PDB file of C-alpha atoms in Angstrom:
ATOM      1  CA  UNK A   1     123.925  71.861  72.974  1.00 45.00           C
ATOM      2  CA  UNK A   2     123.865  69.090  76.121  1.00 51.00           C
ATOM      3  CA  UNK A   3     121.504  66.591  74.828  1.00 47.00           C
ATOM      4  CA  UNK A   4     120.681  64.651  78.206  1.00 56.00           C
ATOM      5  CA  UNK A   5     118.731  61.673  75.614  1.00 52.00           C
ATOM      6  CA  UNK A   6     120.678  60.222  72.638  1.00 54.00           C
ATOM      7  CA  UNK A   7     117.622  58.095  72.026  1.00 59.00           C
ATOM      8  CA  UNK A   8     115.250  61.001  71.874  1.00 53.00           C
ATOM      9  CA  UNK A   9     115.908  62.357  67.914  1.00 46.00           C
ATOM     10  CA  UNK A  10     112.913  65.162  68.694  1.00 51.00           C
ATOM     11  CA  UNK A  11     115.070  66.378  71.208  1.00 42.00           C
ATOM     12  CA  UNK A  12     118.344  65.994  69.507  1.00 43.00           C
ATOM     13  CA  UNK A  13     117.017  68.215  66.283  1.00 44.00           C
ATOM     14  CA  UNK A  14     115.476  70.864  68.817  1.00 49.00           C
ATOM     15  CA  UNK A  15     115.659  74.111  67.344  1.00 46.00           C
ATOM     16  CA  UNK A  16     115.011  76.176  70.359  1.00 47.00           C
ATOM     17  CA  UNK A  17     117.406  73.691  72.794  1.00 49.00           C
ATOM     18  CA  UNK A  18     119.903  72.628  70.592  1.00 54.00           C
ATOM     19  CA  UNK A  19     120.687  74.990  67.437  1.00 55.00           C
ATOM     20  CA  UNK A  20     119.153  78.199  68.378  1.00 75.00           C
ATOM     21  CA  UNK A  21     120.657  77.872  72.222  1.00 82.00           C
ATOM     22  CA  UNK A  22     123.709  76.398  70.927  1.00 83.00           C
ATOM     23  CA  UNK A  23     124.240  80.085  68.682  1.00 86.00           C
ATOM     24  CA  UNK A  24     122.856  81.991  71.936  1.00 88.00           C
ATOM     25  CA  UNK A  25     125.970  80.524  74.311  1.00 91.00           C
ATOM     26  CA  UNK A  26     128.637  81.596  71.694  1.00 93.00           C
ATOM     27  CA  UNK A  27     126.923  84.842  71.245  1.00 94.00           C
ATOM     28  CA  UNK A  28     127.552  84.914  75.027  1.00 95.00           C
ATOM     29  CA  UNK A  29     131.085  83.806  74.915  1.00 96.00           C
ATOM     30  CA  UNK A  30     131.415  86.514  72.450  1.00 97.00           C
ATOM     31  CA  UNK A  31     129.977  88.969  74.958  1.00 96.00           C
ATOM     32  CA  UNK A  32     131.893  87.777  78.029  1.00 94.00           C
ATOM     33  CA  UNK A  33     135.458  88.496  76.356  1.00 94.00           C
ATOM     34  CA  UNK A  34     134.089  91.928  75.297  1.00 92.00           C
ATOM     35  CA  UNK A  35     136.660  92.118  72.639  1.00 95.00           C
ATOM     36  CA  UNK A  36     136.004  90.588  69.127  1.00 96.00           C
ATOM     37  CA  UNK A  37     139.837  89.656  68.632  1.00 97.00           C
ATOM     38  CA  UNK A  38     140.129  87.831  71.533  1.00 96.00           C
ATOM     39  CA  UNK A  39     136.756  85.825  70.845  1.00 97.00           C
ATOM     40  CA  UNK A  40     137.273  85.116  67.165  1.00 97.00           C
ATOM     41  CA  UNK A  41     141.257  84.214  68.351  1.00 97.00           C
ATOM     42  CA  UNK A  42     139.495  81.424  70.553  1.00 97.00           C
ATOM     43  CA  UNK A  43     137.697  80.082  67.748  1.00 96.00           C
ATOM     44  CA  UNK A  44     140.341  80.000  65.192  1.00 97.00           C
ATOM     45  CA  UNK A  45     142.773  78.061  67.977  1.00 97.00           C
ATOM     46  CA  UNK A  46     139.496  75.685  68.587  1.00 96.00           C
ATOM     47  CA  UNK A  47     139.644  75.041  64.769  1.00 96.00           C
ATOM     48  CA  UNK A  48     143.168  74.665  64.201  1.00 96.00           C
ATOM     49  CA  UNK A  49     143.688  72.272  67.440  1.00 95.00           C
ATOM     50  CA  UNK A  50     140.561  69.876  66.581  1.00 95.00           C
ATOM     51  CA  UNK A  51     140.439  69.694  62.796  1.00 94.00           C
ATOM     52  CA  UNK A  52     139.625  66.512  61.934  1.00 93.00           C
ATOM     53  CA  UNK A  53     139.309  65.283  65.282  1.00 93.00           C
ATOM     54  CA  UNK A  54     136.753  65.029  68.122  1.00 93.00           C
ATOM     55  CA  UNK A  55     135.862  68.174  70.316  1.00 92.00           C
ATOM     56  CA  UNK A  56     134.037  68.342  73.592  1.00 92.00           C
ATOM     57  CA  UNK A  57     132.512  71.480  74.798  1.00 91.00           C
ATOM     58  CA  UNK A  58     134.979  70.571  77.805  1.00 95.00           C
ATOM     59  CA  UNK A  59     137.808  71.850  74.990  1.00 96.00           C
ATOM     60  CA  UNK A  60     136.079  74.827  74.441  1.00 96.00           C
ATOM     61  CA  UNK A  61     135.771  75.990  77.532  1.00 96.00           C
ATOM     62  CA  UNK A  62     138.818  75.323  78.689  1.00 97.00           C
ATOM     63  CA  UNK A  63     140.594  77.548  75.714  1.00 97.00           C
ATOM     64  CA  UNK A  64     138.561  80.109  77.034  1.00 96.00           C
ATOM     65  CA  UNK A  65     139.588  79.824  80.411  1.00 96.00           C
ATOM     66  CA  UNK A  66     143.032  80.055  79.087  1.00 96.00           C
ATOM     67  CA  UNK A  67     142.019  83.645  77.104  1.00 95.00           C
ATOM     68  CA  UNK A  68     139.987  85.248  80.155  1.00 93.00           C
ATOM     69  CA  UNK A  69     142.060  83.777  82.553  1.00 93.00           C
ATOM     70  CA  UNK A  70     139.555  82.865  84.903  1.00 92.00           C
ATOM     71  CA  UNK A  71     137.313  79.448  85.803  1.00 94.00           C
ATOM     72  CA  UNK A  72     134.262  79.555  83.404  1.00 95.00           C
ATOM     73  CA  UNK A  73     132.230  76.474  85.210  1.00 95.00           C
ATOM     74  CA  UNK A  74     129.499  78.972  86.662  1.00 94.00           C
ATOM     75  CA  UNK A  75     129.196  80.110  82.839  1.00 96.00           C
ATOM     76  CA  UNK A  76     128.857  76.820  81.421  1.00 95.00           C
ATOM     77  CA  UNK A  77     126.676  75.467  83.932  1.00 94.00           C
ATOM     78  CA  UNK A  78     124.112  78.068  83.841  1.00 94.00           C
ATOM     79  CA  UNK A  79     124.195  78.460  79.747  1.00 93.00           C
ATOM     80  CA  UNK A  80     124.754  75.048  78.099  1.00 90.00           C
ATOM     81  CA  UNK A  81     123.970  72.165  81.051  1.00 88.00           C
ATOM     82  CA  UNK A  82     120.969  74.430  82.616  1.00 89.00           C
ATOM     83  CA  UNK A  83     117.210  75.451  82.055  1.00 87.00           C
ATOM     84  CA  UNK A  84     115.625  78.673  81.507  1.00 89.00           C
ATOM     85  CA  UNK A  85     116.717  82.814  81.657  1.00 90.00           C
ATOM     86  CA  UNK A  86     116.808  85.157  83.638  1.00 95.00           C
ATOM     87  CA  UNK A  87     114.735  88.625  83.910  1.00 95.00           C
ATOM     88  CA  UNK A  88     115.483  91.524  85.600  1.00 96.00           C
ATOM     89  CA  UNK A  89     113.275  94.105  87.312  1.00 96.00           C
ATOM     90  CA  UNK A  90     115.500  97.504  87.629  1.00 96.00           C
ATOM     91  CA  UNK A  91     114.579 100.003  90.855  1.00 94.00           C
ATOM     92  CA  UNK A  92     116.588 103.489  89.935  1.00 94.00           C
ATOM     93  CA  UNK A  93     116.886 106.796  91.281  1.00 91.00           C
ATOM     94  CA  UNK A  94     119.427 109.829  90.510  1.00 88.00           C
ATOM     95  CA  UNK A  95     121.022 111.836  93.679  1.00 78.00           C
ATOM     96  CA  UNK A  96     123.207 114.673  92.235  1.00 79.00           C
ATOM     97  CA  UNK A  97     125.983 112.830  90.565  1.00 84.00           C
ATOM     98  CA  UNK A  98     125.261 109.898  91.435  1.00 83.00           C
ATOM     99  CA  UNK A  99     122.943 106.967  89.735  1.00 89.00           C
ATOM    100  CA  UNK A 100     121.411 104.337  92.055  1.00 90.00           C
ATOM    101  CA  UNK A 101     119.895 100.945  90.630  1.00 92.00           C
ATOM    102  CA  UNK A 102     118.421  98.239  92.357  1.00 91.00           C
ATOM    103  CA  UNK A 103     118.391  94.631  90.371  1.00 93.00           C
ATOM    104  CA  UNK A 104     116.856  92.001  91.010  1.00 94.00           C
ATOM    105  CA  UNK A 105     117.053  88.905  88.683  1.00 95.00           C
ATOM    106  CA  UNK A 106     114.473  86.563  88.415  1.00 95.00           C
ATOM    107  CA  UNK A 107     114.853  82.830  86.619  1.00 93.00           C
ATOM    108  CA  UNK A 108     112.241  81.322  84.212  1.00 92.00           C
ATOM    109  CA  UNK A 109     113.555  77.857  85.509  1.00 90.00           C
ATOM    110  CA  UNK A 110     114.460  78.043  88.774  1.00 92.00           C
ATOM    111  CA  UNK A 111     114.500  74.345  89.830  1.00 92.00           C
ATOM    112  CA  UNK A 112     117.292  74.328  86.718  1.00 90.00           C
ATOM    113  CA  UNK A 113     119.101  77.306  87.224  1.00 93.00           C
ATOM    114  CA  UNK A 114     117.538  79.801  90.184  1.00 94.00           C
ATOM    115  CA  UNK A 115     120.603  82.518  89.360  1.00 95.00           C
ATOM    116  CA  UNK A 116     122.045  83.705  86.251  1.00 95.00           C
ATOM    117  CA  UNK A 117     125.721  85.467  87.081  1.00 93.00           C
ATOM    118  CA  UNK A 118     126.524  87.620  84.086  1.00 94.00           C
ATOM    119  CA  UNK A 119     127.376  90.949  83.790  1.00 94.00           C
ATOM    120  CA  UNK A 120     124.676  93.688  82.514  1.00 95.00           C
ATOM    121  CA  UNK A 121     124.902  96.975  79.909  1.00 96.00           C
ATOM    122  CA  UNK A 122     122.407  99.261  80.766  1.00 96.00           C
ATOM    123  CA  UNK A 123     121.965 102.065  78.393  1.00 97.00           C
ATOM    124  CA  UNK A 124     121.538 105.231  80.182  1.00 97.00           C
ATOM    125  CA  UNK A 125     119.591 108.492  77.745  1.00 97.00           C
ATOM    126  CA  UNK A 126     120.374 112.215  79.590  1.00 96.00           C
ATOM    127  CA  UNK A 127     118.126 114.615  79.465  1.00 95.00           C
ATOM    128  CA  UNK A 128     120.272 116.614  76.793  1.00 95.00           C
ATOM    129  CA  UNK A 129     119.665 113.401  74.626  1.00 96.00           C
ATOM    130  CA  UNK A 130     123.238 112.025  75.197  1.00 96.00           C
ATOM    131  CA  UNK A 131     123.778 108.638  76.185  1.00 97.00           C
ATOM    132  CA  UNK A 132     125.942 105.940  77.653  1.00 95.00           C
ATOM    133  CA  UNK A 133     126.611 102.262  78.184  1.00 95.00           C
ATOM    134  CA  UNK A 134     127.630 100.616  81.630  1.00 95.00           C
ATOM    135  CA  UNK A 135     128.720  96.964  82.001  1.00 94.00           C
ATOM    136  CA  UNK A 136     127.769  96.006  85.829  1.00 93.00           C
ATOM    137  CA  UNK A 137     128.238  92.438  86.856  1.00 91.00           C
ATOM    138  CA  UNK A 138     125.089  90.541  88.732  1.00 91.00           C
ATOM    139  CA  UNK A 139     126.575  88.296  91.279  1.00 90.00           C
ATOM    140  CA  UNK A 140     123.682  87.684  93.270  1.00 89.00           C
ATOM    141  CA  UNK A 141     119.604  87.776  92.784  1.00 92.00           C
ATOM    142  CA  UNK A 142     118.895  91.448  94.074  1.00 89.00           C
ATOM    143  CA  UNK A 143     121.683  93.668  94.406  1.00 87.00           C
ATOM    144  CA  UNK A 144     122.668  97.399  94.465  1.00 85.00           C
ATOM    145  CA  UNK A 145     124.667 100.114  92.231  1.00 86.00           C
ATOM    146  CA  UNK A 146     125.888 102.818  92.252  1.00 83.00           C
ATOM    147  CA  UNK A 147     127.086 104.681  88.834  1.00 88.00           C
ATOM    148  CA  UNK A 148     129.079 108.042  89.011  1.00 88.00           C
ATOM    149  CA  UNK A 149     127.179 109.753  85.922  1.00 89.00           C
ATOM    150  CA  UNK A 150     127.618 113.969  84.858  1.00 90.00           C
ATOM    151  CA  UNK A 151     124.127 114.522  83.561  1.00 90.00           C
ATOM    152  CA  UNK A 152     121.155 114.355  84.812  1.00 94.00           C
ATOM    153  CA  UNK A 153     119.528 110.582  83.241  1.00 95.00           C
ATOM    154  CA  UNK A 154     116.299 110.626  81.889  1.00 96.00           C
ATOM    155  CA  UNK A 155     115.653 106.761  81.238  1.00 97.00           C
ATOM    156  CA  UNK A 156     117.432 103.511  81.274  1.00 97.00           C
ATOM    157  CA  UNK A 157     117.504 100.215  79.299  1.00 96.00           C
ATOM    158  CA  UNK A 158     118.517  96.953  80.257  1.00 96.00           C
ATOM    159  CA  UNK A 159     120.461  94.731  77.720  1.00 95.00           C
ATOM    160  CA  UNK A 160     120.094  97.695  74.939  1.00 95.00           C
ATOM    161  CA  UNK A 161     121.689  95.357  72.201  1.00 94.00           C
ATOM    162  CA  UNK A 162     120.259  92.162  73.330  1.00 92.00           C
ATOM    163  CA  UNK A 163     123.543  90.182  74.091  1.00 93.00           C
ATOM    164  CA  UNK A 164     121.669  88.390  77.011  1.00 93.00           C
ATOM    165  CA  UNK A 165     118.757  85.656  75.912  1.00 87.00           C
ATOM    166  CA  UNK A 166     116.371  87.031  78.920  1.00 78.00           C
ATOM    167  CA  UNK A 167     112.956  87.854  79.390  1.00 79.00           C
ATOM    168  CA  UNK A 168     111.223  90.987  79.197  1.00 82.00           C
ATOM    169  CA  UNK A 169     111.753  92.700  82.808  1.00 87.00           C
ATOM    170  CA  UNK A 170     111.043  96.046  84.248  1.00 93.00           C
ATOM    171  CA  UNK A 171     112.468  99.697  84.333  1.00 96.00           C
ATOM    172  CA  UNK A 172     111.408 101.795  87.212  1.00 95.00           C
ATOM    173  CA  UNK A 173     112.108 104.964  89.366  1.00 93.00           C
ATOM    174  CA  UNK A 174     112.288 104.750  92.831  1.00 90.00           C
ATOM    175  CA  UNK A 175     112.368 107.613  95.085  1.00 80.00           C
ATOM    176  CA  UNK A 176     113.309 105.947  98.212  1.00 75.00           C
ATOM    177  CA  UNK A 177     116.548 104.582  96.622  1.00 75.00           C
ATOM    178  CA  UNK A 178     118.123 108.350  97.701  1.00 61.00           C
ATOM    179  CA  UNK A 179     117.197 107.514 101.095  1.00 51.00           C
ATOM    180  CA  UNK A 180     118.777 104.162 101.349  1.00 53.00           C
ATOM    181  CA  UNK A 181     121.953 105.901  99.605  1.00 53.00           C
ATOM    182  CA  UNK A 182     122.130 108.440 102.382  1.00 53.00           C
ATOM    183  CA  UNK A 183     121.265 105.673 105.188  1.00 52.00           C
ATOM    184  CA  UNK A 184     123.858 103.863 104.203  1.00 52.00           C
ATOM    185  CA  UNK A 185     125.885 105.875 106.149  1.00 52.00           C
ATOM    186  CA  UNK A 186     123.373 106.523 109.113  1.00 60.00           C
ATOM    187  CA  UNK A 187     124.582 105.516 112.541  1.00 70.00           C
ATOM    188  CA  UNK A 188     123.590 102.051 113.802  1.00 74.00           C
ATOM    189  CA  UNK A 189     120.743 101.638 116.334  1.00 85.00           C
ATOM    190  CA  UNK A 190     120.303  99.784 119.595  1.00 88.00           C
ATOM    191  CA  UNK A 191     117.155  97.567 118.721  1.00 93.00           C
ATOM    192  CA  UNK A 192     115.408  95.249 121.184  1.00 93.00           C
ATOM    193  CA  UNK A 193     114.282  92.896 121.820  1.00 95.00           C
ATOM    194  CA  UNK A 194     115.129  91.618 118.743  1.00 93.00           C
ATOM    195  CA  UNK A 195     113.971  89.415 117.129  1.00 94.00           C
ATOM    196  CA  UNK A 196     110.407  90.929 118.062  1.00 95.00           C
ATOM    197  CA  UNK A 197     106.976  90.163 118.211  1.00 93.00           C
ATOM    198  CA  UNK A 198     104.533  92.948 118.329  1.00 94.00           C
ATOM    199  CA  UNK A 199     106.943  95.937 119.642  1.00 94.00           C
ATOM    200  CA  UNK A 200     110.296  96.660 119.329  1.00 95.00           C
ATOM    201  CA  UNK A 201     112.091  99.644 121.313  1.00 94.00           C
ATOM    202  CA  UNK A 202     114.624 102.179 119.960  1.00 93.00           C
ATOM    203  CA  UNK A 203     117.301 103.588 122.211  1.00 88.00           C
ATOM    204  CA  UNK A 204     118.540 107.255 122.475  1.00 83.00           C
ATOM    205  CA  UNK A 205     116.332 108.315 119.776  1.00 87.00           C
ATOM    206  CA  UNK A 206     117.178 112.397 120.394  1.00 86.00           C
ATOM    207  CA  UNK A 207     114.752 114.483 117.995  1.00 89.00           C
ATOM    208  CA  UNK A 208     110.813 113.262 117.037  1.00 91.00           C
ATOM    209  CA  UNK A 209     111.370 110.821 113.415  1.00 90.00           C
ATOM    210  CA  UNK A 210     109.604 109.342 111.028  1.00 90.00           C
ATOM    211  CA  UNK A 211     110.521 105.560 111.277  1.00 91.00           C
ATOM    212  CA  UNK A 212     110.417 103.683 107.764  1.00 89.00           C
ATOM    213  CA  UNK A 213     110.805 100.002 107.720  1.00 90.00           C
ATOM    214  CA  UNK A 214     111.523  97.993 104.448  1.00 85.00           C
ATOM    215  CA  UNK A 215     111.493  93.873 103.700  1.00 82.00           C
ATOM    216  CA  UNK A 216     114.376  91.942 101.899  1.00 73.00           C
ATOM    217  CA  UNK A 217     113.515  93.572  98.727  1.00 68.00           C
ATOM    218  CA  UNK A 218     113.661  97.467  99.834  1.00 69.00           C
ATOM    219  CA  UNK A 219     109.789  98.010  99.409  1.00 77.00           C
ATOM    220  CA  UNK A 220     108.638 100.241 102.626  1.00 81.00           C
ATOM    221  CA  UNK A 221     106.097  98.427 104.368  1.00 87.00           C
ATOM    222  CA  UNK A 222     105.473 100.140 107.332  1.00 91.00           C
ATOM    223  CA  UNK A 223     105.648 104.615 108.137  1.00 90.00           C
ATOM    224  CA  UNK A 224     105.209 104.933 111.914  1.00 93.00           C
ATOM    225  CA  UNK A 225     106.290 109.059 113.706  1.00 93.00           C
ATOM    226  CA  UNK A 226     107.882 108.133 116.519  1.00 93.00           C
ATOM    227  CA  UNK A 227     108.713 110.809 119.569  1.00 93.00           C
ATOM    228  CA  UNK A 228     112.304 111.363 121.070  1.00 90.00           C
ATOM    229  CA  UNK A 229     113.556 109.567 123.997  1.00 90.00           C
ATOM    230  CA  UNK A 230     113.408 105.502 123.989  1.00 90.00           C
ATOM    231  CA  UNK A 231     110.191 104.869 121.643  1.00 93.00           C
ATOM    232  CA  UNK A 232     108.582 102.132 120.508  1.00 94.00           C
ATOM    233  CA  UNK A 233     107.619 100.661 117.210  1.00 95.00           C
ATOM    234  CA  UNK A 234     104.692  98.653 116.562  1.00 95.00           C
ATOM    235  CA  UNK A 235     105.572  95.708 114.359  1.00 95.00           C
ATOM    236  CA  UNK A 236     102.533  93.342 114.838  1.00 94.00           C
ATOM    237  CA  UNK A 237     101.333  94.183 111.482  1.00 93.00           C
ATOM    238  CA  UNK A 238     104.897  92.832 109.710  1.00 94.00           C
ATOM    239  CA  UNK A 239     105.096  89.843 108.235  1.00 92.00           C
ATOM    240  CA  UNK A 240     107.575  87.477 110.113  1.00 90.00           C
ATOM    241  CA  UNK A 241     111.262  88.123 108.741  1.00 89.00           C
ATOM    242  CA  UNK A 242     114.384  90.251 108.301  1.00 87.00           C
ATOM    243  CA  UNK A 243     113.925  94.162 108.169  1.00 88.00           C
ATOM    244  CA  UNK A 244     115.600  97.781 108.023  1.00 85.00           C
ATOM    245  CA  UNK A 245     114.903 100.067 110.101  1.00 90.00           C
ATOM    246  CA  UNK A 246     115.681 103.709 109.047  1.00 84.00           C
ATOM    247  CA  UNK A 247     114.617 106.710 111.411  1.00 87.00           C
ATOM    248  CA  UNK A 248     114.486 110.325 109.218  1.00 83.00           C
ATOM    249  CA  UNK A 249     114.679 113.457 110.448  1.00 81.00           C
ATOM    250  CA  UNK A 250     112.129 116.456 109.868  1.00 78.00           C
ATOM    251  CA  UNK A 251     114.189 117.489 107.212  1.00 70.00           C
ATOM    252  CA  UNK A 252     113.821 113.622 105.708  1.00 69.00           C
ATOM    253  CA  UNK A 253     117.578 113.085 106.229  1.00 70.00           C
ATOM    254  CA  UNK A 254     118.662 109.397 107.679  1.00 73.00           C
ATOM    255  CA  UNK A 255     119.924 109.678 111.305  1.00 81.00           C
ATOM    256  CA  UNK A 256     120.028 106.096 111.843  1.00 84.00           C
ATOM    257  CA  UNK A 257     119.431 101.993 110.633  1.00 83.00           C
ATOM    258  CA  UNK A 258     119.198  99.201 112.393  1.00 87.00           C
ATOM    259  CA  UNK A 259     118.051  95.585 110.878  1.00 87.00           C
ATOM    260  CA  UNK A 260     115.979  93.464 112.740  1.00 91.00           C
ATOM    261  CA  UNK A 261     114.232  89.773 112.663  1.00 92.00           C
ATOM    262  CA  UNK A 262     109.750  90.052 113.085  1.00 94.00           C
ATOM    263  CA  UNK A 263     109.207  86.367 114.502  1.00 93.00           C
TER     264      UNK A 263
END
């Protein structure tokens, strides 16, 4: 691996940062082109091309760019020139046939390397004892999935075979990940003013809801019933920052979201 001081033999002979990490980002390689011919087809053309010569991890990477056909920098700069993993706290929740997962990655190093991009097999277990593997690719610190699935899951594992060198996260189910599903689709609302302070009025609200609002991370912070006709919402409570506003009918359907910015 990088070894930023030539001078520093401790560091050169390090076996966590330069011979065990140095096996880690090939094992990754390995699991990036998903497909042990193409991988092992990399390594013999490495071999043949710099026998007896010099080789830069520069030459590696760029015969792999040449395989996957795609830039690898974002790979390379997060594995082999940064600091730290990443960990990954999992949010799920099943509606009929379809899985919902909320991710969000965490970094052990974040002045190094706040954000890990790498794709993700999660190992889903039905309740009939069947189970399956889905690759989804993490492109940014929390974001959302949704996985078509036939059965009715039971539990899920992140990194199942351990391809990924990251920390121990967490697995959990999350009720209110059916109700952002079905608000996703929920007509917009007319919020003001906005930002707010300690109030914030709703327009053309039509039936008597149950207004839930949730922070950056989807966590419901604040349950207010609110009556039809132009209501207001008492905010003064919320931290300052951006937030979803969902209104739910009686029957704890989404009628409408709106986002909006507590000063």
């Amino acid at each position: 691996m990088r070894v930023p001081d030539t001078t520093n033999v401790g560091r050169i002979f390090n076996s966590n940062l330069t011979y065990k990490k140095g096996a880690a980002v090939v094992h990754l390689l390995r699991y990036l082109c998903h497909d042990d011919a193409r991988f092992f087809g990399v390594l013999r053309t490495y071999q043949r091309q710099f026998s007896g010569r010099t080789a830069r991890t520069a030459d590696l990477q760029r015969l792999f760019e040449a395989e996957l056909g795609q830039p690898l920098d974002y790979f390379f700069q997060q594995w082999y020139r940064g600091e730290g993993f990443p960990a990954f706290g999992v949010r799920w929740n099943q509606v009929g046939g379809s899985l919902f997962l909320q991710v969000a990655e965490t970094a052990s190093v974040p002045a190094s390397t706040p954000f890990f991009q790498t794709e993700v097999e999660y190992l889903l277990t039905f309740l009939d004892g069947s189970t399956r593997t889905v690759r989804l690719n993490q492109t940014q610190a929390s974001q959302g999935f949704a996985v078509p699935v036939s059965g009715t899951v039971a539990t899920i594992a992140v990194d199942p075979a351990g391809w990924l060198p990251d920390l121990p996260g967490t697995v959990q189910r999350d009720n209110t990940l059916v109700l952002a599903a079905r608000a996703a689709s929920a007509p917009a609302l007319a919020l003001f003013p906005n930002p707010c302070s300690n109030s914030l009025s709703i327009s053309n609200v039509n039936e008597q809801v149950e207004a839930q609002v949730c922070d950056a991370t989807g966590r419901v912070v604040l349950r207010q019933v609110l009556p039809a006709g132009q209501p207001t919402l008492a905010t003064a409570t919320l931290a300052p920052g951006l937030y979803l506003l969902r209104l739910l009918s009686s029957a704890g359907e989404a009628v409408a979201q709106g986002r909006f910015v507590k000063e």
